[in-house]
Amino acid sequence: MAVHHPGMKQEISDLMHTIRQMVTQAMQNASFGSAGLRVYDGGWITIENGGLSITGTAKVSGKLGGDGTFDWTGPWYLKGKGEITGDTDITGKLKATGDTEFGGNTSIKKKLDVTAETRLRGKTTIEADLEVTSAGKIKVGDMTIEPRAGGGRVTFANGATITADGSGASLSHGVSKVFIDEQRASLMRGGTSLTVTNGEIHASGMAAFRDASLPEGVLRTNMIGRLERNTL
């Protein structure tokens, strides 16, 4: 069988040109089997005005770099340490299960719903209302502020309380109490009380004395300044 030799009676330059044409024609519709394709000794594969389509697996053990647009559809997994130096927009839901740290200014423009225990260690400024529901309390050191039906209550470390309800407010400590509303102001200690209303003063539980030379109900102060009422 005759064999065609493309380089017969050609100059070396003509022979190289012929071989390049034959290789180019062969590579325009080439395929590689299990042996694969190897590029070595610093060689490159350059794609001009074309594309790269992979239906299997692509593995990069060195550095993968680029300066165009990276457009990916489908799930992706980044398992190593990473860094993002440019602006990043996230339009979908973001879920972080590990520890998260923000080292710069953070702005949240919509509703923030926190169900975990929260600690604010820096200076905090509130420029709008702070609302505590019926199940919540505010603790300032040993002092507690809590909402109640019709009002609220402040409890101090020594047990004293300031309580407001639908009609007025009271300051209490043990058996001592001061109560005020729109109609009266009362000072109470055990069974003794002094109440001031519009144009009237009422007293109950006052110490008594007996002096027939004085009308009943006369008030006096004794040697130690105690106020007493004459009861005949």
Coordinates of N, CA and C in Angstrom, one line a residue:
M1 N 0.9 -1.2 0.0 CA 0.0 0.0 0.0 C 0.9 1.2 0.0
A2 N 0.5 2.2 -0.8 CA 1.3 3.4 -0.9 C 1.1 4.3 0.3
V3 N 2.1 5.0 0.7 CA 2.0 6.0 1.8 C 2.3 7.4 1.3
H4 N 1.4 8.3 1.7 CA 1.6 9.7 1.2 C 2.4 10.4 2.3
H5 N 3.5 11.0 1.8 CA 4.4 11.8 2.6 C 4.2 13.3 2.3
P6 N 3.6 14.1 3.1 CA 3.3 15.5 2.8 C 4.5 16.3 2.7
G7 N 5.6 15.9 3.2 CA 6.8 16.7 3.2 C 7.8 16.4 2.1
M8 N 7.5 15.5 1.2 CA 8.4 15.1 0.1 C 8.7 16.3 -0.8
K9 N 10.0 16.5 -1.0 CA 10.5 17.6 -1.9 C 10.0 19.0 -1.4
Q10 N 9.9 19.3 -0.1 CA 9.6 20.6 0.4 C 10.7 21.1 1.3
E11 N 10.7 22.5 1.3 CA 11.6 23.1 2.3 C 11.1 22.9 3.7
I12 N 12.0 23.1 4.6 CA 11.7 22.9 6.0 C 10.5 23.9 6.4
S13 N 10.6 25.2 6.0 CA 9.5 26.1 6.3 C 8.2 25.7 5.7
D14 N 8.3 25.2 4.5 CA 7.0 24.8 3.8 C 6.5 23.6 4.6
L15 N 7.3 22.7 5.0 CA 6.9 21.5 5.7 C 6.2 21.9 7.0
M16 N 6.8 22.8 7.8 CA 6.2 23.2 9.1 C 4.9 23.9 8.8
H17 N 4.7 24.7 7.8 CA 3.5 25.3 7.5 C 2.4 24.2 7.1
T18 N 2.8 23.2 6.4 CA 1.9 22.1 6.0 C 1.4 21.4 7.3
I19 N 2.4 21.1 8.2 CA 2.1 20.3 9.4 C 1.1 21.1 10.3
R20 N 1.4 22.4 10.4 CA 0.5 23.3 11.2 C -1.0 23.3 10.7
Q21 N -1.1 23.3 9.4 CA -2.4 23.3 8.8 C -3.1 22.0 9.1
M22 N -2.3 20.9 9.0 CA -2.9 19.6 9.2 C -3.3 19.4 10.7
V23 N -2.5 19.9 11.6 CA -2.8 19.8 13.0 C -4.0 20.7 13.3
T24 N -4.1 21.9 12.7 CA -5.2 22.8 13.0 C -6.5 22.1 12.5
Q25 N -6.5 21.5 11.3 CA -7.6 20.9 10.8 C -8.1 19.7 11.7
A26 N -7.1 19.0 12.2 CA -7.4 17.8 13.0 C -7.9 18.3 14.4
M27 N -7.4 19.4 15.0 CA -7.8 19.8 16.3 C -9.2 20.5 16.3
Q28 N -9.6 21.0 15.1 CA -10.9 21.6 15.0 C -12.1 20.7 15.4
N29 N -11.8 19.4 15.3 CA -12.9 18.4 15.6 C -12.2 17.3 16.3
A30 N -11.5 17.5 17.5 CA -10.7 16.5 18.1 C -11.4 16.0 19.4
S31 N -11.1 14.9 19.8 CA -11.6 14.3 21.1 C -10.5 13.5 21.7
F32 N -10.6 13.4 23.0 CA -9.6 12.7 23.8 C -10.3 11.6 24.6
G33 N -9.6 10.5 24.7 CA -10.2 9.3 25.4 C -9.7 9.3 26.9
S34 N -9.5 8.1 27.4 CA -9.1 7.9 28.8 C -7.7 8.4 29.0
A35 N -6.9 8.5 28.0 CA -5.5 9.0 28.2 C -5.5 10.5 28.5
G36 N -6.5 11.2 28.1 CA -6.6 12.6 28.4 C -5.7 13.5 27.6
L37 N -5.6 14.8 28.0 CA -4.8 15.8 27.4 C -3.9 16.4 28.4
R38 N -2.6 16.5 28.2 CA -1.6 17.0 29.1 C -0.9 18.2 28.6
V39 N -0.9 19.3 29.3 CA -0.2 20.5 29.0 C 0.9 20.7 30.0
Y40 N 2.1 20.7 29.6 CA 3.2 20.7 30.6 C 4.3 21.8 30.3
D41 N 5.3 21.9 31.1 CA 6.4 22.8 30.9 C 6.0 24.2 30.7
G42 N 5.0 24.7 31.5 CA 4.6 26.1 31.4 C 3.7 26.4 30.3
G43 N 3.1 25.4 29.6 CA 2.2 25.6 28.5 C 0.8 26.1 28.9
W44 N 0.1 26.6 28.0 CA -1.3 27.2 28.2 C -2.3 26.6 27.2
I45 N -3.5 26.7 27.6 CA -4.6 26.4 26.7 C -5.4 27.7 26.6
T46 N -5.4 28.3 25.4 CA -6.0 29.6 25.2 C -7.3 29.4 24.3
I47 N -8.4 30.0 24.8 CA -9.7 29.9 24.1 C -10.0 31.3 23.6
E48 N -10.0 31.5 22.3 CA -10.3 32.8 21.7 C -11.7 32.8 21.0
N49 N -12.5 33.7 21.5 CA -13.8 33.9 20.9 C -14.6 32.6 21.0
G50 N -14.4 31.8 22.0 CA -15.2 30.6 22.2 C -15.6 30.4 23.6
G51 N -15.8 29.2 24.0 CA -16.2 28.9 25.4 C -15.7 27.6 25.8
L52 N -15.9 27.3 27.1 CA -15.5 26.0 27.7 C -16.7 25.4 28.4
S53 N -17.1 24.2 28.0 CA -18.2 23.6 28.5 C -17.8 22.3 29.2
I54 N -18.2 22.1 30.4 CA -17.8 21.0 31.2 C -19.1 20.3 31.8
T55 N -19.3 19.1 31.4 CA -20.5 18.3 31.9 C -20.1 17.4 33.0
G56 N -18.8 17.2 33.3 CA -18.4 16.3 34.3 C -17.9 17.1 35.5
T57 N -16.6 16.9 35.9 CA -16.0 17.5 37.1 C -14.8 18.3 36.7
A58 N -14.6 19.5 37.1 CA -13.4 20.3 36.9 C -12.7 20.4 38.2
K59 N -11.4 20.1 38.3 CA -10.7 20.2 39.5 C -9.5 21.1 39.3
V60 N -9.3 22.0 40.2 CA -8.2 23.0 40.2 C -7.5 22.8 41.5
S61 N -6.2 22.4 41.4 CA -5.4 22.2 42.6 C -4.4 23.4 42.9
G62 N -4.4 24.3 41.9 CA -3.6 25.5 42.1 C -4.4 26.7 42.3
K63 N -4.1 27.8 41.7 CA -4.9 29.1 41.8 C -5.8 29.3 40.6
L64 N -7.1 29.6 41.0 CA -8.1 29.9 39.9 C -8.3 31.4 40.0
G65 N -7.9 32.1 38.9 CA -8.0 33.6 38.9 C -8.8 34.0 37.7
G66 N -9.3 35.3 37.7 CA -10.0 35.8 36.6 C -10.4 37.3 36.9
D67 N -10.7 38.0 35.8 CA -11.1 39.4 36.0 C -12.4 39.7 35.3
G68 N -13.1 38.7 34.9 CA -14.4 39.0 34.3 C -15.6 38.8 35.2
T69 N -16.7 38.3 34.7 CA -17.9 38.1 35.5 C -18.0 36.6 35.9
F70 N -18.2 36.4 37.2 CA -18.5 35.0 37.6 C -20.0 34.8 37.8
D71 N -20.6 34.1 37.0 CA -22.1 33.9 37.0 C -22.4 32.4 37.3
W72 N -23.0 32.1 38.4 CA -23.2 30.7 38.8 C -24.6 30.5 39.2
T73 N -25.2 29.4 38.6 CA -26.5 29.0 39.0 C -26.5 27.6 39.6
G74 N -27.1 27.4 40.7 CA -27.0 26.1 41.4 C -26.3 26.2 42.7
P75 N -26.3 25.1 43.5 CA -25.7 25.2 44.8 C -24.1 25.3 44.7
W76 N -23.5 25.9 45.7 CA -22.1 26.0 45.8 C -21.6 25.8 47.2
Y77 N -20.4 25.4 47.4 CA -19.9 25.1 48.7 C -18.5 25.7 48.8
L78 N -18.2 26.6 49.8 CA -16.9 27.1 50.0 C -16.5 26.6 51.4
K79 N -15.5 25.8 51.5 CA -15.2 25.1 52.7 C -13.9 25.6 53.4
G80 N -13.2 26.5 52.7 CA -11.9 27.0 53.3 C -12.1 28.5 53.7
K81 N -11.0 29.0 54.3 CA -11.0 30.4 54.7 C -11.1 31.3 53.5
G82 N -11.9 32.4 53.6 CA -12.1 33.2 52.4 C -12.1 34.7 52.8
E83 N -12.1 35.6 51.8 CA -12.0 37.0 52.0 C -12.7 37.7 50.9
I84 N -13.6 38.7 51.2 CA -14.3 39.5 50.2 C -13.9 40.9 50.5
T85 N -13.3 41.5 49.5 CA -12.8 42.9 49.6 C -13.7 43.9 49.0
G86 N -14.6 43.5 48.1 CA -15.5 44.4 47.4 C -16.9 44.4 48.0
D87 N -17.8 45.3 47.5 CA -19.1 45.4 48.0 C -19.9 44.1 47.6
T88 N -20.8 43.7 48.5 CA -21.5 42.5 48.3 C -23.0 42.7 48.6
D89 N -23.9 42.4 47.6 CA -25.3 42.5 47.8 C -25.9 41.1 47.9
I90 N -26.7 40.9 48.9 CA -27.4 39.7 49.1 C -28.9 39.9 49.1
T91 N -29.6 39.4 48.1 CA -31.0 39.6 47.9 C -31.9 38.5 48.5
G92 N -31.2 37.4 48.8 CA -32.0 36.2 49.3 C -31.8 36.1 50.8
K93 N -32.3 35.1 51.4 CA -32.2 34.8 52.8 C -30.8 34.4 53.2
L94 N -30.2 35.0 54.3 CA -28.9 34.7 54.8 C -29.0 34.0 56.2
K95 N -28.5 32.9 56.3 CA -28.5 32.1 57.6 C -27.1 31.8 58.0
A96 N -26.7 32.2 59.2 CA -25.4 32.0 59.7 C -25.5 31.2 61.0
T97 N -25.0 30.0 61.1 CA -25.1 29.1 62.3 C -23.8 29.2 63.1
G98 N -22.7 29.8 62.6 CA -21.5 29.9 63.4 C -21.4 31.3 64.0
D99 N -20.3 31.6 64.8 CA -20.1 32.8 65.4 C -19.9 33.9 64.3
T100 N -20.4 35.1 64.5 CA -20.4 36.2 63.5 C -19.9 37.4 64.2
E101 N -18.9 38.1 63.5 CA -18.3 39.3 64.1 C -18.4 40.4 63.0
F102 N -18.9 41.6 63.4 CA -18.9 42.8 62.5 C -17.9 43.8 63.0
G103 N -16.9 44.1 62.2 CA -15.8 45.1 62.7 C -16.0 46.5 62.2
G104 N -17.0 46.7 61.4 CA -17.3 48.1 60.9 C -18.7 48.6 61.3
N105 N -19.0 49.7 60.8 CA -20.4 50.3 61.0 C -21.4 49.4 60.4
T106 N -22.5 49.1 61.1 CA -23.6 48.2 60.6 C -24.9 49.0 60.6
S107 N -25.6 49.0 59.5 CA -26.9 49.7 59.4 C -28.0 48.7 59.1
I108 N -29.0 48.6 59.9 CA -30.2 47.7 59.6 C -31.4 48.6 59.4
K109 N -32.0 48.5 58.2 CA -33.0 49.5 57.8 C -34.4 48.9 57.9
K110 N -34.5 47.6 58.2 CA -35.9 47.0 58.4 C -36.0 46.4 59.8
K111 N -37.0 45.6 60.0 CA -37.3 45.1 61.3 C -36.2 44.1 61.8
L112 N -35.8 44.3 63.0 CA -34.8 43.4 63.6 C -35.5 42.6 64.7
D113 N -35.5 41.3 64.6 CA -36.2 40.4 65.5 C -35.1 39.5 66.1
V114 N -34.9 39.7 67.4 CA -33.8 38.9 68.1 C -34.5 38.1 69.2
T115 N -34.4 36.8 69.2 CA -35.0 35.9 70.2 C -33.9 35.4 71.2
A116 N -32.6 35.7 70.9 CA -31.6 35.2 71.8 C -31.2 36.2 72.9
E117 N -30.5 35.8 73.9 CA -30.1 36.7 75.0 C -29.1 37.7 74.3
T118 N -29.3 39.0 74.7 CA -28.6 40.1 74.0 C -27.9 40.9 75.1
R119 N -26.6 41.3 74.8 CA -25.8 42.1 75.7 C -25.3 43.3 74.9
L120 N -25.5 44.5 75.4 CA -24.9 45.7 74.8 C -23.9 46.2 75.7
R121 N -22.6 46.2 75.3 CA -21.5 46.6 76.2 C -21.0 48.0 76.0
G122 N -21.4 48.6 74.9 CA -20.9 50.0 74.6 C -22.0 51.0 74.9
K123 N -21.6 52.3 74.7 CA -22.6 53.3 74.9 C -23.8 53.2 74.0
T124 N -25.0 53.3 74.5 CA -26.2 53.0 73.7 C -27.1 54.2 73.7
T125 N -27.5 54.6 72.5 CA -28.4 55.8 72.3 C -29.7 55.3 71.7
I126 N -30.8 55.7 72.3 CA -32.2 55.3 71.8 C -32.8 56.6 71.4
E127 N -33.1 56.8 70.1 CA -33.7 58.0 69.6 C -35.2 57.9 69.4
A128 N -35.8 56.8 69.6 CA -37.3 56.6 69.5 C -37.8 55.9 70.8
D129 N -39.0 55.5 70.8 CA -39.6 54.9 72.0 C -39.0 53.5 72.2
L130 N -38.9 53.2 73.5 CA -38.5 51.9 74.0 C -39.7 51.3 74.7
E131 N -40.3 50.2 74.1 CA -41.5 49.6 74.6 C -41.2 48.3 75.2
V132 N -41.7 48.1 76.5 CA -41.5 46.8 77.2 C -42.9 46.2 77.4
T133 N -43.1 45.0 76.9 CA -44.5 44.4 77.0 C -44.7 44.0 78.4
S134 N -46.0 43.4 78.6 CA -46.4 43.0 80.0 C -45.5 41.9 80.6
A135 N -44.8 41.2 79.7 CA -44.0 40.1 80.2 C -42.5 40.5 80.5
G136 N -42.2 41.8 80.2 CA -40.8 42.2 80.3 C -40.6 43.1 81.5
K137 N -39.3 43.2 81.8 CA -38.8 44.1 82.9 C -37.6 44.8 82.5
I138 N -37.3 46.0 83.1 CA -36.1 46.7 82.9 C -35.4 46.7 84.3
K139 N -34.1 46.2 84.3 CA -33.3 46.2 85.5 C -32.2 47.2 85.4
V140 N -32.1 48.1 86.3 CA -31.0 49.1 86.4 C -30.3 48.8 87.7
G141 N -29.2 48.1 87.7 CA -28.5 47.7 88.9 C -29.4 46.8 89.7
D142 N -29.8 47.2 90.9 CA -30.7 46.5 91.8 C -32.1 47.0 91.7
M143 N -32.4 47.9 90.8 CA -33.7 48.5 90.6 C -34.4 47.8 89.5
T144 N -35.7 47.6 89.6 CA -36.5 46.9 88.5 C -37.7 47.8 88.2
I145 N -37.8 48.0 86.9 CA -39.0 48.7 86.3 C -39.8 47.7 85.5
E146 N -41.1 47.6 85.9 CA -41.9 46.6 85.2 C -43.3 47.1 84.9
P147 N -43.9 46.8 83.8 CA -45.3 47.2 83.5 C -46.3 46.4 84.3
R148 N -47.4 47.0 84.6 CA -48.5 46.3 85.3 C -49.8 46.7 84.6
A149 N -50.9 46.0 84.9 CA -52.2 46.4 84.3 C -52.6 47.7 84.9
G150 N -52.8 48.7 84.0 CA -53.3 50.0 84.4 C -52.2 50.9 84.9
G151 N -50.9 50.5 84.9 CA -49.8 51.3 85.3 C -48.5 50.6 85.2
G152 N -47.7 50.8 86.3 CA -46.4 50.2 86.3 C -45.8 50.2 87.7
R153 N -44.6 49.6 87.9 CA -44.0 49.6 89.3 C -42.5 49.7 89.2
V154 N -41.9 50.4 90.1 CA -40.5 50.5 90.2 C -40.2 49.9 91.6
T155 N -39.3 48.9 91.6 CA -38.9 48.2 92.9 C -37.4 48.5 93.1
F156 N -37.1 49.0 94.3 CA -35.7 49.3 94.7 C -35.1 48.2 95.5
A157 N -33.8 48.2 95.6 CA -33.1 47.1 96.3 C -33.5 47.0 97.7
N158 N -33.9 48.1 98.4 CA -34.2 48.0 99.8 C -35.7 47.5 100.0
G159 N -36.4 47.2 98.9 CA -37.8 46.8 99.1 C -38.8 47.9 98.9
A160 N -38.4 49.1 98.8 CA -39.4 50.2 98.6 C -39.9 50.1 97.1
T161 N -41.1 50.5 96.9 CA -41.7 50.5 95.6 C -42.5 51.7 95.3
I162 N -42.5 52.1 94.0 CA -43.4 53.1 93.5 C -44.3 52.5 92.5
T163 N -45.6 52.5 92.8 CA -46.6 51.8 92.0 C -47.6 52.8 91.5
A164 N -48.0 52.6 90.2 CA -49.0 53.4 89.6 C -50.1 52.5 89.1
D165 N -51.4 52.9 89.3 CA -52.5 52.2 88.8 C -53.4 53.1 88.1
G166 N -54.7 52.7 87.8 CA -55.6 53.5 87.1 C -56.0 54.8 87.7
S167 N -55.9 54.9 89.1 CA -56.4 56.1 89.8 C -55.3 57.0 90.3
G168 N -54.2 56.4 90.6 CA -53.1 57.3 91.2 C -51.8 56.5 91.3
A169 N -51.0 56.9 92.3 CA -49.7 56.3 92.4 C -49.3 56.3 93.9
S170 N -48.5 55.3 94.3 CA -48.1 55.2 95.7 C -46.7 54.9 95.9
L171 N -46.1 55.4 97.0 CA -44.7 55.0 97.4 C -44.8 54.2 98.7
S172 N -44.3 53.0 98.7 CA -44.5 52.1 99.8 C -43.2 51.5 100.3
H173 N -43.1 51.4 101.6 CA -41.9 50.7 102.1 C -42.3 50.1 103.5
G174 N -42.5 48.8 103.5 CA -43.0 48.1 104.7 C -44.4 48.5 105.0
V175 N -44.7 49.0 106.2 CA -46.1 49.4 106.6 C -46.3 50.9 106.3
S176 N -45.3 51.6 105.8 CA -45.4 53.0 105.5 C -45.8 53.2 104.0
K177 N -46.7 54.2 103.8 CA -47.1 54.4 102.4 C -47.6 55.8 102.2
V178 N -47.2 56.4 101.0 CA -47.7 57.7 100.5 C -48.5 57.4 99.3
F179 N -49.8 57.9 99.3 CA -50.6 57.7 98.1 C -51.1 59.1 97.6
I180 N -51.2 59.2 96.3 CA -51.7 60.5 95.7 C -52.6 60.1 94.5
D181 N -53.6 60.9 94.3 CA -54.4 60.8 93.1 C -54.9 62.2 92.8
E182 N -55.9 62.4 91.9 CA -56.4 63.7 91.5 C -57.2 64.3 92.7
Q183 N -57.7 63.5 93.6 CA -58.6 64.0 94.7 C -57.9 64.2 96.0
R184 N -56.8 63.5 96.3 CA -56.3 63.5 97.6 C -54.8 63.1 97.6
A185 N -54.2 63.4 98.8 CA -52.8 63.0 99.1 C -52.9 62.4 100.5
S186 N -52.3 61.2 100.7 CA -52.4 60.5 102.0 C -51.1 60.0 102.4
L187 N -50.8 60.2 103.7 CA -49.6 59.7 104.4 C -50.1 58.6 105.4
M188 N -49.6 57.4 105.3 CA -50.1 56.3 106.1 C -48.9 55.6 106.7
R189 N -49.1 55.2 108.0 CA -48.1 54.4 108.7 C -48.9 53.4 109.6
G190 N -49.0 52.2 109.3 CA -49.8 51.2 110.1 C -51.2 51.7 110.1
G191 N -51.8 51.9 111.3 CA -53.2 52.3 111.4 C -53.4 53.8 111.5
T192 N -52.3 54.6 111.3 CA -52.4 56.1 111.4 C -52.2 56.6 110.0
S193 N -53.1 57.6 109.7 CA -53.1 58.2 108.4 C -53.4 59.7 108.5
L194 N -52.9 60.5 107.5 CA -53.2 61.9 107.4 C -53.5 62.1 105.9
T195 N -54.7 62.6 105.6 CA -55.2 62.8 104.2 C -55.6 64.2 104.0
V196 N -55.1 64.7 102.9 CA -55.4 66.1 102.5 C -56.2 66.1 101.2
T197 N -57.4 66.7 101.3 CA -58.3 66.8 100.1 C -58.5 68.3 99.8
N198 N -59.4 68.7 98.9 CA -59.7 70.1 98.6 C -60.2 70.8 99.8
G199 N -59.4 71.6 100.5 CA -59.8 72.4 101.6 C -60.0 71.6 102.9
E200 N -59.7 70.4 103.0 CA -59.9 69.6 104.2 C -58.6 68.7 104.5
I201 N -58.5 68.5 105.8 CA -57.4 67.6 106.3 C -58.0 66.6 107.2
H202 N -57.8 65.3 107.0 CA -58.4 64.3 107.8 C -57.3 63.5 108.4
A203 N -57.4 63.1 109.7 CA -56.5 62.3 110.4 C -57.2 61.2 111.1
S204 N -56.5 60.0 111.2 CA -57.1 58.9 111.9 C -56.0 58.2 112.6
G205 N -56.4 57.5 113.7 CA -55.4 56.7 114.5 C -54.5 57.6 115.3
M206 N -54.9 58.9 115.6 CA -54.1 59.8 116.3 C -54.1 59.5 117.8
A207 N -53.0 59.8 118.4 CA -52.9 59.6 119.9 C -53.9 60.5 120.6
A208 N -54.4 60.0 121.7 CA -55.5 60.7 122.5 C -55.0 61.2 123.8
F209 N -55.7 62.2 124.3 CA -55.5 62.7 125.7 C -56.9 63.1 126.2
R210 N -57.0 63.3 127.5 CA -58.3 63.7 128.1 C -58.0 64.9 129.0
D211 N -58.8 66.0 128.7 CA -58.8 67.2 129.4 C -60.2 67.8 129.4
A212 N -60.9 67.7 130.6 CA -62.2 68.2 130.6 C -62.4 69.7 130.5
S213 N -61.2 70.4 130.7 CA -61.3 71.8 130.6 C -61.2 72.3 129.1
L214 N -61.0 71.3 128.2 CA -60.9 71.7 126.8 C -62.0 71.0 126.0
P215 N -62.5 71.6 124.9 CA -63.5 70.9 124.2 C -63.0 69.6 123.5
E216 N -63.9 68.7 123.3 CA -63.5 67.5 122.7 C -63.1 67.7 121.3
G217 N -62.0 67.1 120.9 CA -61.5 67.2 119.5 C -60.4 68.2 119.4
V218 N -60.1 68.9 120.5 CA -59.0 69.9 120.4 C -57.6 69.1 120.2
L219 N -56.8 69.7 119.3 CA -55.5 69.1 119.1 C -54.4 69.9 119.8
R220 N -53.4 69.1 120.2 CA -52.3 69.7 120.9 C -51.0 68.9 120.6
T221 N -49.9 69.5 120.9 CA -48.7 68.7 120.8 C -48.1 68.6 122.2
N222 N -47.6 67.4 122.5 CA -47.0 67.2 123.8 C -45.6 67.6 123.9
M223 N -44.9 67.3 124.9 CA -43.5 67.8 125.2 C -42.6 67.3 124.1
I224 N -42.9 66.1 123.5 CA -41.9 65.6 122.5 C -42.4 65.9 121.1
G225 N -43.5 66.7 120.9 CA -44.0 67.2 119.6 C -45.0 66.2 119.0
R226 N -45.5 65.3 119.8 CA -46.5 64.4 119.2 C -47.8 65.1 119.2
L227 N -48.6 65.0 118.1 CA -49.9 65.6 118.0 C -50.9 64.6 118.6
E228 N -51.8 65.2 119.5 CA -52.8 64.5 120.2 C -54.1 65.1 120.1
R229 N -55.2 64.3 120.2 CA -56.6 64.8 120.1 C -57.3 64.5 121.4
N230 N -58.0 65.5 121.9 CA -58.8 65.4 123.1 C -60.0 64.6 122.9
T231 N -60.1 63.5 123.7 CA -61.3 62.6 123.6 C -61.9 62.5 125.0
L232 N -63.0 63.2 125.2 CA -63.7 63.1 126.5 C -64.5 61.9 126.7

